[in-house]
Amino acid sequence: MMQDNIFLKIIERKIPAQIVYEDDRCLAFHDINPQAPVHVLIIPKKVIPTHADITEADKELLGHLHWVAAQLARQLGLEQGYRLVLNCRELAGQSVPHLHLHLLGGRRMHWPPG
């Protein structure tokens, strides 16, 4: 069911992406439709369809994704500030059925986001 999402194709190198970070648990790459000057997606290599699907076994992995986001924010020059977004399901704006963090920065962010 979820084995054919676009993020898995990126992980498996079946389609190209501008990868900025990779380790044994996750991958980070520039969004193809950026909503800010810096817009990176951080995804687990393990398929977790939505935030609602995380289990107790995923706690360390989710912490790792946030740690990677902080490292990338420093590496990408976002010391002045950045936003992390995690959408859960289609109604909230999740368009790919694979949990992912958006790291956005490089401009002033406003609230509410829309």
PDB file of C-alpha atoms in Angstrom, residues 50-88:
ATOM      1  CA  THR A  50       1.402   9.658   9.349  1.00  0.00           C
ATOM      2  CA  HIS A  51       2.217  11.110  12.751  1.00  0.00           C
ATOM      3  CA  ALA A  52      -0.887   9.274  14.010  1.00  0.00           C
ATOM      4  CA  ASP A  53       0.816   5.976  13.131  1.00  0.00           C
ATOM      5  CA  ILE A  54       3.888   6.347  15.345  1.00  0.00           C
ATOM      6  CA  THR A  55       4.400   3.730  18.016  1.00  0.00           C
ATOM      7  CA  GLU A  56       6.406   3.626  21.216  1.00  0.00           C
ATOM      8  CA  ALA A  57       9.154   1.940  19.211  1.00  0.00           C
ATOM      9  CA  ASP A  58       9.384   5.073  17.018  1.00  0.00           C
ATOM     10  CA  LYS A  59      10.134   7.525  19.862  1.00  0.00           C
ATOM     11  CA  GLU A  60      13.902   7.520  19.359  1.00  0.00           C
ATOM     12  CA  LEU A  61      13.520   7.840  15.587  1.00  0.00           C
ATOM     13  CA  LEU A  62      11.306  10.917  15.919  1.00  0.00           C
ATOM     14  CA  GLY A  63      13.784  12.484  18.310  1.00  0.00           C
ATOM     15  CA  HIS A  64      16.512  11.764  15.773  1.00  0.00           C
ATOM     16  CA  LEU A  65      14.548  13.534  13.016  1.00  0.00           C
ATOM     17  CA  HIS A  66      14.340  16.635  15.222  1.00  0.00           C
ATOM     18  CA  TRP A  67      18.061  16.427  16.009  1.00  0.00           C
ATOM     19  CA  VAL A  68      18.825  16.237  12.271  1.00  0.00           C
ATOM     20  CA  ALA A  69      16.589  19.282  11.707  1.00  0.00           C
ATOM     21  CA  ALA A  70      18.594  21.277  14.272  1.00  0.00           C
ATOM     22  CA  GLN A  71      21.904  20.237  12.682  1.00  0.00           C
ATOM     23  CA  LEU A  72      20.664  21.152   9.201  1.00  0.00           C
ATOM     24  CA  ALA A  73      19.324  24.508  10.404  1.00  0.00           C
ATOM     25  CA  ARG A  74      22.842  25.380  11.611  1.00  0.00           C
ATOM     26  CA  GLN A  75      24.466  24.019   8.456  1.00  0.00           C
ATOM     27  CA  LEU A  76      22.071  25.963   6.209  1.00  0.00           C
ATOM     28  CA  GLY A  77      22.560  29.269   8.032  1.00  0.00           C
ATOM     29  CA  LEU A  78      19.193  29.492   9.776  1.00  0.00           C
ATOM     30  CA  GLU A  79      20.540  30.694  13.131  1.00  0.00           C
ATOM     31  CA  GLN A  80      18.130  33.674  13.075  1.00  0.00           C
ATOM     32  CA  GLY A  81      15.141  31.332  13.122  1.00  0.00           C
ATOM     33  CA  TYR A  82      13.309  28.583  11.318  1.00  0.00           C
ATOM     34  CA  ARG A  83      10.043  26.689  11.399  1.00  0.00           C
ATOM     35  CA  LEU A  84       9.440  22.946  11.653  1.00  0.00           C
ATOM     36  CA  VAL A  85       6.134  21.647  10.305  1.00  0.00           C
ATOM     37  CA  LEU A  86       4.724  18.142  10.509  1.00  0.00           C
ATOM     38  CA  ASN A  87       1.333  17.717   8.826  1.00  0.00           C
ATOM     39  CA  CYS A  88      -0.803  14.728   9.782  1.00  0.00           C
TER      40      CYS A  88
END
